[in-house]
mmCIF file of C-alpha atoms and ligand atoms in Angstrom:
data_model
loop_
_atom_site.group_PDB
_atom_site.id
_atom_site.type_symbol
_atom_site.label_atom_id
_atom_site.label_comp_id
_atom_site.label_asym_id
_atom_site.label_seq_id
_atom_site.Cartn_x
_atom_site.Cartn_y
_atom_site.Cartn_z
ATOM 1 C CA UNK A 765 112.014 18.631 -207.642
ATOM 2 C CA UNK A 766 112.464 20.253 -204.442
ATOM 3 C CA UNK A 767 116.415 20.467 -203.315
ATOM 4 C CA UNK A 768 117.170 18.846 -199.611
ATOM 5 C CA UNK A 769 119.475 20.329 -197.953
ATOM 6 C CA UNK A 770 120.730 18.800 -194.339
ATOM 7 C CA UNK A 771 119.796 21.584 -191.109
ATOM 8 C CA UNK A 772 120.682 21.472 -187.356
ATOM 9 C CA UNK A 773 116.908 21.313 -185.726
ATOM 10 C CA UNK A 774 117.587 20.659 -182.644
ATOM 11 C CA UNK A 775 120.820 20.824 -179.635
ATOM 12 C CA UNK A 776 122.168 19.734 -176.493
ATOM 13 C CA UNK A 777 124.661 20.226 -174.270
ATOM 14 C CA UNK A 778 126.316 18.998 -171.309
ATOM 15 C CA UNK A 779 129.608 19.888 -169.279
ATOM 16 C CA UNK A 780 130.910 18.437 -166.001
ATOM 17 C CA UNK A 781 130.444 20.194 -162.989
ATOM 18 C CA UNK A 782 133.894 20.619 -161.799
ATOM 19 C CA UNK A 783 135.211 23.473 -162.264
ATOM 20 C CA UNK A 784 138.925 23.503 -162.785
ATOM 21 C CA UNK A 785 139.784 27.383 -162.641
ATOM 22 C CA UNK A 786 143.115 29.376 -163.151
ATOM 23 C CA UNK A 787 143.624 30.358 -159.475
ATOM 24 C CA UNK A 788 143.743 26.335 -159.229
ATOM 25 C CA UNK A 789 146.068 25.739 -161.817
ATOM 26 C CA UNK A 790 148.520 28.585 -160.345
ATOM 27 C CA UNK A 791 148.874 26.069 -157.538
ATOM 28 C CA UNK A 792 149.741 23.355 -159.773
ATOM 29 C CA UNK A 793 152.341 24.284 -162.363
ATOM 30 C CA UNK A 794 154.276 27.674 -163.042
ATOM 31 C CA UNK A 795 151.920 30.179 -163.566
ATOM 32 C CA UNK A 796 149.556 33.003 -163.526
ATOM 33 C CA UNK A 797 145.766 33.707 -164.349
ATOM 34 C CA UNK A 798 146.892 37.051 -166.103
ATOM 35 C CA UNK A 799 148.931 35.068 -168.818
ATOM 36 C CA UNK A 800 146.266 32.277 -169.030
ATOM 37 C CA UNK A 801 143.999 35.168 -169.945
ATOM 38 C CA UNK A 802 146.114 37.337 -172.211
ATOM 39 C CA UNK A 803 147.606 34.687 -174.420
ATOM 40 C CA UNK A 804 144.776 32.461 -174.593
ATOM 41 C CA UNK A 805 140.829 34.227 -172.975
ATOM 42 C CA UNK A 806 140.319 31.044 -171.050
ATOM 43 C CA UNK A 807 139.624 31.847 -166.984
ATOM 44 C CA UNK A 808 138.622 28.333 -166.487
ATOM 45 C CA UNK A 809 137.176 25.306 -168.047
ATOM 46 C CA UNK A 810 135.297 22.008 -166.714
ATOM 47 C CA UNK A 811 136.760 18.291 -165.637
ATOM 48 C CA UNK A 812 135.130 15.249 -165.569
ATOM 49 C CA UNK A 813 135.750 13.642 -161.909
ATOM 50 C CA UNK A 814 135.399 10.095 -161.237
ATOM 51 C CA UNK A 815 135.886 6.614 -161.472
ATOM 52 C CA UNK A 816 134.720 4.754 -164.888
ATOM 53 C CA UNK A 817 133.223 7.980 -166.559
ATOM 54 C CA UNK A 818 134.842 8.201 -169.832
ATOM 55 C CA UNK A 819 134.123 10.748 -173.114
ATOM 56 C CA UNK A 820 130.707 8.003 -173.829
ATOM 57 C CA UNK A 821 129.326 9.774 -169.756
ATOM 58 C CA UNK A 822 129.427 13.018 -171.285
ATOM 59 C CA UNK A 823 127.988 12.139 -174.968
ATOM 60 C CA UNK A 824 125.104 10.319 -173.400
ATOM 61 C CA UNK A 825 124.270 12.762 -170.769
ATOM 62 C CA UNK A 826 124.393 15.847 -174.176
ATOM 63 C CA UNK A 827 122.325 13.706 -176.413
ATOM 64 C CA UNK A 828 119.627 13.018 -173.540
ATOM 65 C CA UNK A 829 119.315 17.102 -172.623
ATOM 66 C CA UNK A 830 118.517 17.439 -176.831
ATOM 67 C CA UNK A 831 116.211 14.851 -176.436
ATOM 68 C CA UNK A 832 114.646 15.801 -173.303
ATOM 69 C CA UNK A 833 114.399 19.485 -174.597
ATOM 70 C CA UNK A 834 113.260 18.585 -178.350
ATOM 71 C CA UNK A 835 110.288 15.593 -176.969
ATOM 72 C CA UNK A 836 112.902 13.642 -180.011
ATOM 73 C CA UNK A 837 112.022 9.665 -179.830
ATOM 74 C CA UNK A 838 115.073 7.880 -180.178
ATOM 75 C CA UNK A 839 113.404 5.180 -181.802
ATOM 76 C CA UNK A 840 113.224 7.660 -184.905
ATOM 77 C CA UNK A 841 117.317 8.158 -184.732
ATOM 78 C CA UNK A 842 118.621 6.203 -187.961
ATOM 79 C CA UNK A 843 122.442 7.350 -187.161
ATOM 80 C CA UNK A 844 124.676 8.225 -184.118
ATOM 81 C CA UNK A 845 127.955 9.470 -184.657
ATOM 82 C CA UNK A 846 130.447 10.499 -182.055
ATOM 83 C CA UNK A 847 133.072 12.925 -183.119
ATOM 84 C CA UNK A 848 135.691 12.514 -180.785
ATOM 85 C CA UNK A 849 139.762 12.056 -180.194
ATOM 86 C CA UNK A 850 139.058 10.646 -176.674
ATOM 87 C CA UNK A 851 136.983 7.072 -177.249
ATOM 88 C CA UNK A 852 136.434 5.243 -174.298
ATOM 89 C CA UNK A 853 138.571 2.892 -175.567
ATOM 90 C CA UNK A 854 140.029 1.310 -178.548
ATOM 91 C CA UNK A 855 138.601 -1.207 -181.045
ATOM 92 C CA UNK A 856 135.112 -0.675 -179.167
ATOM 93 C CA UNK A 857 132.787 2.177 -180.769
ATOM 94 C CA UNK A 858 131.882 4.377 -178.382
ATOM 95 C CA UNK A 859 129.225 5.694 -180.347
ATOM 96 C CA UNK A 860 127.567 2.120 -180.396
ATOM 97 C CA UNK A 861 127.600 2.540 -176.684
ATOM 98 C CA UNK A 862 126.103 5.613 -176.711
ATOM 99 C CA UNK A 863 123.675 4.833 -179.309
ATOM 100 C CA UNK A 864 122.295 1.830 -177.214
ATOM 101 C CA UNK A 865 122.622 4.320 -173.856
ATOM 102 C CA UNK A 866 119.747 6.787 -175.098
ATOM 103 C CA UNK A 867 117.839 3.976 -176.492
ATOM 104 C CA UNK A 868 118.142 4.616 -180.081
ATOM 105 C CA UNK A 869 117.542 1.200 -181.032
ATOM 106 C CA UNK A 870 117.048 1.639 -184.676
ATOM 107 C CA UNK A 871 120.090 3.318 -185.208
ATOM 108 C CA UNK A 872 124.016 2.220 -187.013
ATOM 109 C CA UNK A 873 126.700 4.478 -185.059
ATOM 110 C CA UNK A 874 130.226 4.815 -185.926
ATOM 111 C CA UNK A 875 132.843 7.094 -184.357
ATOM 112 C CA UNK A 876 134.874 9.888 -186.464
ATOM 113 C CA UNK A 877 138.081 11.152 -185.109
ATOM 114 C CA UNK A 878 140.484 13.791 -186.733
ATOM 115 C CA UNK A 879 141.395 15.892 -183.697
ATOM 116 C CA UNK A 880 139.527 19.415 -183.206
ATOM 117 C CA UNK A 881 138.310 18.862 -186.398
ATOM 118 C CA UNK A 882 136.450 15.695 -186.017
ATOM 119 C CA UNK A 883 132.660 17.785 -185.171
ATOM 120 C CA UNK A 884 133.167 19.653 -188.740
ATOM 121 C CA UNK A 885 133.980 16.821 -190.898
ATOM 122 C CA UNK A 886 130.886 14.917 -188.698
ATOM 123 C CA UNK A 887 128.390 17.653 -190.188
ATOM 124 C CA UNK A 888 129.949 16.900 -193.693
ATOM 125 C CA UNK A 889 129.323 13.169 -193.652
ATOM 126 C CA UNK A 890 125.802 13.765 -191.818
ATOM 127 C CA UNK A 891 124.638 16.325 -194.041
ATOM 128 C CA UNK A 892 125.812 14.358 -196.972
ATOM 129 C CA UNK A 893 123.594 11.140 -196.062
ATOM 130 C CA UNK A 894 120.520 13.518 -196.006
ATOM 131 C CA UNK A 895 120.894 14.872 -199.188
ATOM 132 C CA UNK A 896 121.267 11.402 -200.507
ATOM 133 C CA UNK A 897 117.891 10.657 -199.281
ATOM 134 C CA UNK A 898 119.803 7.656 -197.529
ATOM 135 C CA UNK A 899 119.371 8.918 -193.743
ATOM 136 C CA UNK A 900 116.276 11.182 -192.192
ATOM 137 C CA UNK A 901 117.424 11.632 -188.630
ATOM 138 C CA UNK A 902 121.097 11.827 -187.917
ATOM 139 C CA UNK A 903 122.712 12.718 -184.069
ATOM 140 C CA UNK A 904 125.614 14.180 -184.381
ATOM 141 C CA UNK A 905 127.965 14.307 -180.661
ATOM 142 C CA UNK A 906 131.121 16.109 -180.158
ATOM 143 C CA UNK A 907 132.488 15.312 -176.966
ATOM 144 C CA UNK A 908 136.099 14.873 -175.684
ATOM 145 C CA UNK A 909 137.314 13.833 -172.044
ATOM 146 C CA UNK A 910 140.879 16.045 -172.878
ATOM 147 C CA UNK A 911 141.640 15.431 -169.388
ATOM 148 C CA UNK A 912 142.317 12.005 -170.014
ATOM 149 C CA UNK A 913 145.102 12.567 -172.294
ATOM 150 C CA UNK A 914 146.325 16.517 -170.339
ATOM 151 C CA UNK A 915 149.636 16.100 -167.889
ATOM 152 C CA UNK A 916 148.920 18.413 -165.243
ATOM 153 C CA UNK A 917 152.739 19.333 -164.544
ATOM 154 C CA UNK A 918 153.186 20.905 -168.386
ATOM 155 C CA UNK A 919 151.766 24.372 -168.131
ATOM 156 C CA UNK A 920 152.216 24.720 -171.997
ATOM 157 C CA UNK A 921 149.120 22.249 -172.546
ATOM 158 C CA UNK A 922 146.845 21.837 -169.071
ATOM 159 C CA UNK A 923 145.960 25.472 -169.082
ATOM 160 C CA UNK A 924 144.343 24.896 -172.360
ATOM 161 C CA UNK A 925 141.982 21.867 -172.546
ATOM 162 C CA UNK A 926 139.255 21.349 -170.715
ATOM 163 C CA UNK A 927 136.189 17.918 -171.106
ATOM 164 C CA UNK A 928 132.415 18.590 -172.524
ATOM 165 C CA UNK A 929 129.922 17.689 -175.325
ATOM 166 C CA UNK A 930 127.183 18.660 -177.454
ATOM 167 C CA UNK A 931 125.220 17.383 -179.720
ATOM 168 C CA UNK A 932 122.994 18.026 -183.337
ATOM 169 C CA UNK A 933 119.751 16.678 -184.652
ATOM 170 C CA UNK A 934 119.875 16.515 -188.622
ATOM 171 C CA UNK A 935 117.312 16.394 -190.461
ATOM 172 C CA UNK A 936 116.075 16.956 -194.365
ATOM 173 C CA UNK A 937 115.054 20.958 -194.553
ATOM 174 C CA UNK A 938 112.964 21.722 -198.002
ATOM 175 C CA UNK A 939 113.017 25.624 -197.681
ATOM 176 C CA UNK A 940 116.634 26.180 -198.264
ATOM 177 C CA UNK A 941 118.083 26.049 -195.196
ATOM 178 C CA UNK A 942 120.506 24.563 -193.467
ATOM 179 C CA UNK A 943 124.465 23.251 -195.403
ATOM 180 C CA UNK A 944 124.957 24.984 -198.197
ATOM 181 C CA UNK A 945 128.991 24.354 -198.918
ATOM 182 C CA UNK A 946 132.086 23.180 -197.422
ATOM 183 C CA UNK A 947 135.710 24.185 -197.985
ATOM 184 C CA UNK A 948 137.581 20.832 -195.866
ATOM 185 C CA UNK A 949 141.448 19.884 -195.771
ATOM 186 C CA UNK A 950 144.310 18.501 -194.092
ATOM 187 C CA UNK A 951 148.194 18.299 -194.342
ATOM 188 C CA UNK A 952 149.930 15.147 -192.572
ATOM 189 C CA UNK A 953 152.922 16.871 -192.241
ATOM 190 C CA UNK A 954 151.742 18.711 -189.762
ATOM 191 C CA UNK A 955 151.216 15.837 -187.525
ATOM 192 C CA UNK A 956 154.608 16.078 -185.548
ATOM 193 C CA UNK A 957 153.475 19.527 -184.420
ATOM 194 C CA UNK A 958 150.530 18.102 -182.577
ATOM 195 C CA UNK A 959 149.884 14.918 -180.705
ATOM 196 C CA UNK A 960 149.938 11.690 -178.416
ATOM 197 C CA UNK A 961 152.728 9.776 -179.602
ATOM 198 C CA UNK A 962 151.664 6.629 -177.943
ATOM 199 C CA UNK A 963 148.748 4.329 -177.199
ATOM 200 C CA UNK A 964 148.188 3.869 -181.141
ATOM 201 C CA UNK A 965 148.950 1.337 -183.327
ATOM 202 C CA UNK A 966 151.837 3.052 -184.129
ATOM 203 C CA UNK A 967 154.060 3.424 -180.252
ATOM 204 C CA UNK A 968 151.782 0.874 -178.325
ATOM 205 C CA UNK A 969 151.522 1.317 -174.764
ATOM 206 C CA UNK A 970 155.117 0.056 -172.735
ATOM 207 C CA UNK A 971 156.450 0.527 -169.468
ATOM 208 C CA UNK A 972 158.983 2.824 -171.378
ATOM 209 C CA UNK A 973 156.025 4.999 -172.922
ATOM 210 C CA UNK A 974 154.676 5.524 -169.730
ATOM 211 C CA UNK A 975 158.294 6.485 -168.226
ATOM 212 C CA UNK A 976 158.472 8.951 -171.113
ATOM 213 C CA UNK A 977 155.114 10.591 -170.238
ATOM 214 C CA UNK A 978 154.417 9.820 -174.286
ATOM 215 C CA UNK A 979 150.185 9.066 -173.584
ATOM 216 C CA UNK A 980 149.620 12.896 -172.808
ATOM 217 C CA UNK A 981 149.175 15.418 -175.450
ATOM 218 C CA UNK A 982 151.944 17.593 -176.778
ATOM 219 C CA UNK A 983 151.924 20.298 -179.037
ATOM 220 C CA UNK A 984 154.346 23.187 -180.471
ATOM 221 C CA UNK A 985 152.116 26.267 -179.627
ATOM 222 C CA UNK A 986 153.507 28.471 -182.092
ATOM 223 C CA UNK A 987 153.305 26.618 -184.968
ATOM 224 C CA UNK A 988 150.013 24.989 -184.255
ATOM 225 C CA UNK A 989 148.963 28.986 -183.765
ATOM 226 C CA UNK A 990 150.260 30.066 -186.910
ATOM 227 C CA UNK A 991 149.468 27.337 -188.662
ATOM 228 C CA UNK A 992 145.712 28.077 -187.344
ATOM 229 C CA UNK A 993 145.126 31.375 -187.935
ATOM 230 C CA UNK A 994 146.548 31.171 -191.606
ATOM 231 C CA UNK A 995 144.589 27.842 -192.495
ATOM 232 C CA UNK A 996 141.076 29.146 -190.758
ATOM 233 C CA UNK A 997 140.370 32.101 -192.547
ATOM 234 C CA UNK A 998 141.727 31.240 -195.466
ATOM 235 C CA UNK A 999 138.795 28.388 -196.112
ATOM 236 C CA UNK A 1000 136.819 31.033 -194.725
ATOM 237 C CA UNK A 1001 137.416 33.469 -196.866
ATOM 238 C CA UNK A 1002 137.297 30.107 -199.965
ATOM 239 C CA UNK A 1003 134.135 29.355 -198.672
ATOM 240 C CA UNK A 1004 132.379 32.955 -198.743
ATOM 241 C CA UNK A 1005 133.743 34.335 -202.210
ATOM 242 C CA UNK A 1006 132.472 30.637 -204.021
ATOM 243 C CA UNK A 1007 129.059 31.780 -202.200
ATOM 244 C CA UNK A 1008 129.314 34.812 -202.446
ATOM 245 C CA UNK A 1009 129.249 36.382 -199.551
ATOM 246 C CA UNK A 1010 130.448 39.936 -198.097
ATOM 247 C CA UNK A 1011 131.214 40.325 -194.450
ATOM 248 C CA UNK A 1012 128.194 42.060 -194.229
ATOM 249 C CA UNK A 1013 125.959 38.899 -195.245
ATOM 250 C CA UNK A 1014 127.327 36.669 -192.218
ATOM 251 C CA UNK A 1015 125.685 36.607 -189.169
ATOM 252 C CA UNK A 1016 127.676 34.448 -187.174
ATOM 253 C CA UNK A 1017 131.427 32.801 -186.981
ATOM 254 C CA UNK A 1018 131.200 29.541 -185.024
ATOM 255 C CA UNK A 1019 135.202 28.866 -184.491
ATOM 256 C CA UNK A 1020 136.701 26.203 -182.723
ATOM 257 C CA UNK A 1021 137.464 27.334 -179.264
ATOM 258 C CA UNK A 1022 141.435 26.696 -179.020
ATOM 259 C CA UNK A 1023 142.507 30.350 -178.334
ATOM 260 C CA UNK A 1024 140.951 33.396 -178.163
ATOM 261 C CA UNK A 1025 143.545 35.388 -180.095
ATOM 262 C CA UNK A 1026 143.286 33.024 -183.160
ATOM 263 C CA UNK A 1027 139.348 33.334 -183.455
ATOM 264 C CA UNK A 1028 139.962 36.935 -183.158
ATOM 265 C CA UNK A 1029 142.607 37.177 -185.712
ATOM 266 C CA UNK A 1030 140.219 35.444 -188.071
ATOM 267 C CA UNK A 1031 137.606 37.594 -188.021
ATOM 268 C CA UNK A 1032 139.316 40.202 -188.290
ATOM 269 C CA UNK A 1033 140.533 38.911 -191.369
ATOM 270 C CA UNK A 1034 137.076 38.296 -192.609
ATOM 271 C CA UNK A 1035 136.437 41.955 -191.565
ATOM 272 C CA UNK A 1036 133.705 40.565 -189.108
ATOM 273 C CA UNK A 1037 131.962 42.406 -186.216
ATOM 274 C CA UNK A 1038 133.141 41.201 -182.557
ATOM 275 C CA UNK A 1039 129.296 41.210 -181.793
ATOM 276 C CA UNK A 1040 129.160 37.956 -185.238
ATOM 277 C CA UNK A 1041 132.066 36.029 -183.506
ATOM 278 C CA UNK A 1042 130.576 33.170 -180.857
ATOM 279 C CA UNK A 1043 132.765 32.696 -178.065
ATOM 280 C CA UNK A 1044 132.647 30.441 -174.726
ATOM 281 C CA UNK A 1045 136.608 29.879 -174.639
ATOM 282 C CA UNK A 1046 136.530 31.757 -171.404
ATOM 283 C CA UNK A 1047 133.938 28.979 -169.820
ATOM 284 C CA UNK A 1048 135.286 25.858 -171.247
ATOM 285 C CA UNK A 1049 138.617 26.401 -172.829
ATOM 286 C CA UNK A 1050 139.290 23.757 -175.272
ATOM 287 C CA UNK A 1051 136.949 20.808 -175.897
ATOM 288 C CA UNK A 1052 138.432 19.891 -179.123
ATOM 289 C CA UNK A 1053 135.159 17.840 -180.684
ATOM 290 C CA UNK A 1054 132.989 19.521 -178.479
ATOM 291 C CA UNK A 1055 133.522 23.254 -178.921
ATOM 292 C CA UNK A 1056 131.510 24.027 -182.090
ATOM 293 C CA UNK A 1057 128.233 22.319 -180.461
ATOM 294 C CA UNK A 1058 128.709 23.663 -177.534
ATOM 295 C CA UNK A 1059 128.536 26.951 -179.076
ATOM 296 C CA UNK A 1060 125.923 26.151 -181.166
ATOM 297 C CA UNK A 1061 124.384 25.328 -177.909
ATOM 298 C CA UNK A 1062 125.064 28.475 -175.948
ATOM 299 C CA UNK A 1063 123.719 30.743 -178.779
ATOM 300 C CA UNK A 1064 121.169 28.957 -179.902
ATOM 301 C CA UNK A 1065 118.848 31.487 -178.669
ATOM 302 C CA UNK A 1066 120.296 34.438 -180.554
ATOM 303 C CA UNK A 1067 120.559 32.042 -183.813
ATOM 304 C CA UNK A 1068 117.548 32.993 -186.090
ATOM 305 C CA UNK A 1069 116.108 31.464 -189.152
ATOM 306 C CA UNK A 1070 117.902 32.332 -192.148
ATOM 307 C CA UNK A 1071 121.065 33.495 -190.637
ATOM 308 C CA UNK A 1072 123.978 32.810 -192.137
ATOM 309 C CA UNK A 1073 126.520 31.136 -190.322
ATOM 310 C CA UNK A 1074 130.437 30.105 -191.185
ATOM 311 C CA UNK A 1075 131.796 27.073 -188.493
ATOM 312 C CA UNK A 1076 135.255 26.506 -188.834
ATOM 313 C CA UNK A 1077 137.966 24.505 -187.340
ATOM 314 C CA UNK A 1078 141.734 23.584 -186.932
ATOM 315 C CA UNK A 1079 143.478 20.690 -185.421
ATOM 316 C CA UNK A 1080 145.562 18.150 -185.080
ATOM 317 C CA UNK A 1081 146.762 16.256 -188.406
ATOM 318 C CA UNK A 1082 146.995 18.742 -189.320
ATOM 319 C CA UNK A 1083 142.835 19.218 -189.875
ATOM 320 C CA UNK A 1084 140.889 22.002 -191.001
ATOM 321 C CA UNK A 1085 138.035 23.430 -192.858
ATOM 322 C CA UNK A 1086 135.160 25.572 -192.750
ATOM 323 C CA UNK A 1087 131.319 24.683 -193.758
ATOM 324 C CA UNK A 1088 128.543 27.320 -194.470
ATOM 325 C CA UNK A 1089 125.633 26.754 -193.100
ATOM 326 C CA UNK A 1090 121.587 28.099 -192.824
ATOM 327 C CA UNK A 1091 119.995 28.524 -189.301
ATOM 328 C CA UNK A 1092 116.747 26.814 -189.569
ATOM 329 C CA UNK A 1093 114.638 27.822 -186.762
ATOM 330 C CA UNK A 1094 113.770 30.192 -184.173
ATOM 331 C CA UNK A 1095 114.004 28.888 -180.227
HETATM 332 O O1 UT7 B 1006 142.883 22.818 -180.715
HETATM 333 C C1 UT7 B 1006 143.990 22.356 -181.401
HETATM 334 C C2 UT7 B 1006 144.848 23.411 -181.825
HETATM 335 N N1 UT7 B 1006 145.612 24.010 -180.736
HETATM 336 C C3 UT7 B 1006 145.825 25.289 -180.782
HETATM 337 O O2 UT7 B 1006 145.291 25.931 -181.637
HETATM 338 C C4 UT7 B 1006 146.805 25.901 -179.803
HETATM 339 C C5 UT7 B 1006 147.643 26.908 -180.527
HETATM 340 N N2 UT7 B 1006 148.665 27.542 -179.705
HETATM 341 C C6 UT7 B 1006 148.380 28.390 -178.705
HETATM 342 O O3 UT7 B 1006 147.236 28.614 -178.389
HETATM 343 C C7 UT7 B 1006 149.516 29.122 -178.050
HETATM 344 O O4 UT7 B 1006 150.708 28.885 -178.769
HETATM 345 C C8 UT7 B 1006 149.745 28.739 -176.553
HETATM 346 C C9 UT7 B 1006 148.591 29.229 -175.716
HETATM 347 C C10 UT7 B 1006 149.883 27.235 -176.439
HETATM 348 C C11 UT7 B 1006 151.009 29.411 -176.030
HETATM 349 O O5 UT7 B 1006 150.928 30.809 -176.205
HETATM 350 P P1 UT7 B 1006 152.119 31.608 -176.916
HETATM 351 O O6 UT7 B 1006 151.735 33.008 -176.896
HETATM 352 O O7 UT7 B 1006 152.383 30.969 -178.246
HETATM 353 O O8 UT7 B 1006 153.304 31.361 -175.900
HETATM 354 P P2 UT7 B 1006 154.759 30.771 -176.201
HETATM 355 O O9 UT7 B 1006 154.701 29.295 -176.376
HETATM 356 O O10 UT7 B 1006 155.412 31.590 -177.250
HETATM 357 O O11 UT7 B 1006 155.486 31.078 -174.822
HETATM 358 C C12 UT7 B 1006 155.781 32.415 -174.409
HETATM 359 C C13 UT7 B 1006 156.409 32.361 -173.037
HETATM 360 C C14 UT7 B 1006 157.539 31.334 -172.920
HETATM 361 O O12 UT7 B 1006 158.514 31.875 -172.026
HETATM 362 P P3 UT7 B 1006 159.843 32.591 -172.575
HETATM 363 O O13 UT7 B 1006 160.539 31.559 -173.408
HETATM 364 O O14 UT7 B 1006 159.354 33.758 -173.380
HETATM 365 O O15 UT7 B 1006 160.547 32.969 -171.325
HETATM 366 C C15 UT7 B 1006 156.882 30.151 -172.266
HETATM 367 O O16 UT7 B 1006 157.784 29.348 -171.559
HETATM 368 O O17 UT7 B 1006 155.422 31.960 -172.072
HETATM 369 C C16 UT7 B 1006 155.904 30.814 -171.341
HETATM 370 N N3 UT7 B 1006 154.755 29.984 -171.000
HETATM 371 C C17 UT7 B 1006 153.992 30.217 -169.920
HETATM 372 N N4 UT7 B 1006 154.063 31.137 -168.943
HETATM 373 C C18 UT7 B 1006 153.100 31.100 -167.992
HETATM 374 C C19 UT7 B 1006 154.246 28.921 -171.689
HETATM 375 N N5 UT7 B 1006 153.157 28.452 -171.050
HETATM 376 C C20 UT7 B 1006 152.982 29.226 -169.957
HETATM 377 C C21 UT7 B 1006 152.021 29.240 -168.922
HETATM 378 N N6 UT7 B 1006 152.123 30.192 -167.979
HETATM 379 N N7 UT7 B 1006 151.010 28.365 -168.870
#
C-alpha cells in the first residue's frame, strides 16, 4: 500500500500595513537603529492599527490570499487550526471564528498555543491527522497580534515583536513528499524566563496587575538566547543524523524569526550555506506563530519539489523542536 505522507500545497500571507520602523522607535524609548540591527537584524516590522481588529483580522485576511491564490473552496476545508499566543480572547476559539469568516462551513477548528512554537507543533498535529486517513484538507494559520501584549516604554522587548500571519493547505501527498520526521520538546522550567504573568487563569486580571504593567510580555534576553541557540540546532542536528542527512542534502532552514544572530548561529552549527538559511527578520521582526509561514510564504517561489527542508523553532515554555519536511511543488 502506498505510504501518505502530509505536504504544504498551498500558502498565504498577510501583514498589516503599518509600518512601525526603528527611526520610530528611537523616538519612543532609549535607543538606536544601529543596536536594533546589530544585536538582533530587524530594521522594522508591521502593527496592526485600529479599533476591534484582533489576531482572528489578520488570520482571516492570510487564509483568504491562499484561497484566493490556490481557486481552494472552503467548503472542501475539513480542519482550521489557528496557532497562536494572541487569541482574540479567552474561552472563545478564535479559530471557530475564523473558520466561519472564510466560509469553511464543513470544517471543526480548534486553537493551539505554545508560544513561538505553536506553528511547528500545528504541522505535527495536522500532518498526523492525514496520515491517519482521518482528515484530507487541513488549514493551518499562524498569526499573532504581539502588539497587543508589547509595552512600548521597555526597549528590551518592543524593538523585537512585531503582528502578521500565514497560513498552510495540507493535504495527503502519495509520491513521498512532504513530513517525513519530527524531533519536538519542551522544559517548564523555563517558563519564568519568558512570559505574561497575568490575564491567565493563573494572576487574573486586577487593578493591581494592571498597576504592575504584568499583561505585557517579559523576557530575560540572555537566557531565552542561549537557551535558543543550544536547543535549535541541537533537534536539528537529532533530526538530520536519524534521517540521515549531511549539510549538503538540505536545501533550506526555515527558523523562527526571533533574532538574527541565533538563526545564524544555528546554521552555522549545522555547517549550512547563508544562501539555505530563509530570513525576513529584517521585514517583520518577530511574529512568534506567524514567522515560519510567513517564510514559507516569502520563498515559496525559490522552494522546489523535492527539496529538503528543516523548520525549527524556540519559545516560550520553554518550546522547541524541529520537523523535516519535503517541498511538494513548483510555483
Ligand atoms: O521568540 C521567542 C524567543 N525570544 C528570543 O529568542 C529572544 C532572545 N533574546 C534576544 O534576542 C536578545 O537577548 C535581545 C535582543 C533581547 C537582547 O540582546 P542582547 O545582546 O542579549 O542584549 P543584552 O540584554 O545583553 O543587553 C546589552 C546591553 C545592556 O546594556 P548594558 O547593561 O551593557 O549597559 C542593555 O541595557 O544593551 C542594552 N539594551 C539596549 N540598548 C539599546 C537592551 N535593549 C536595548 C535597546 N537599545 N533596545
Amino acid at each position: 500500500m502506498t505510504k501518505i505522507t502530509a505536504a504544504i500545497t498551498a500558502v498565504g500571507k498577510y501583514v498589516p500595513d503599518y509600518i512601525l520602523t526603528n527611526k520610530e522607535l528611537e523616538s519612543m524609548v532609549e535607543t538606536n537603529d544601529e543596536w536594533i540591527v546589530s544585536r538582533t537584524g530587524i530594521k522594522e516590522r508591521r502593527i496592526l492599527k485600529g479599533e476591534n481588529k484582533g489576531t482572528s483580522f489578520m488570520a482571516i485576511k492570510s487564509a483568504e490570499d491562499l484561497i484566493n491564490k490556490n481557486s481552494v473552496d472552503p467548503k472542501e476545508i475539513d480542519l482550521v487550526i489557528v496557532a497562536t499566543a494572541t487569541p482574540d480572547m479567552q474561552a472563545a476559539s478564535t479559530a471557530a471564528f475564523v473558520a466561519t469568516s472564510i466560509g469553511a462551513v464543513n470544517a471543526f477548528s480548534f486553537d493551539l498555543e505554545s508560544a513561538c512554537s505553536s506553528f511547528l507543533y500545528g504541522i505535527s498535529v495536522a500532518s498526523s491527522y492525514i496520515e491517519l486517513g482521518r482528515y484530507k484538507n487541513i488549514l493551518l494559520i499562524g498569526a499573532d497580534k504581539n502588539s497587543s501584549m508589547i509595552d512600548y516604554t521597555d526597549r528590551t522587548t518592543c524593538i523585537i515583536f512585531g503582528d502578521g500571519a500565514g497560513a498552510v493547505l495540507l493535504k495527503p501527498n502519495s509520491e513521498g513528499n512532504g513530513f517525513q520526521d519530527e524531533y519536538l520538546k519542551t522544559d517548564g522550567s523555563g517558563r519564568e524566563f519568558l512570559q505574561v504573568p497575568a490575564g491567565g487563569s493563573l494572576k487574573p486580571a486586577t487593578e493591581e496587575t494592571v498597576k504592575n504593567k504584568l499583561h505585557y510580555a517579559r523576557q530575560d534576553g540572555q537566557t531565552v538566547f542561549k537557551n535558543a541557540v543550544f536547543n535549535m540546532a541541537d533537534v536539528c542536528e537529532k533530526v538530520m543524523h536519524r534521517n540521515n542527512l549531511e549539510n549538503n542534502d538540505i536545501v533550506w532552514l526555515a527558523a523562527h524569526q526571533a533574532n538574527k544572530r541565533i538563526i545564524e548561529a544555528t546554521a552555522r552549527r549545522l555547517k549550512l550555506e547563508p544562501s539555505k538559511v530563509m530570513l525576513n527578520i529584517e521585514k517583520y521582526g518577530n511574529t512568534t506563530s506567524a514567522t515560519i509561514p510567513l517564510l514559507l510564504a516569502d520563498y515559496e517561489k525559490n522552494l522546489k519539489k523535492g527539496d529538503n527542508v528543516i523548520i525549527a523553532a524556540f519559545g516560550g515554555g520553554f518550546s522547541w523542536g524541529a520537523i523535516y519536511f519535503k517541498w511538494c511543488y513548483n510555483s
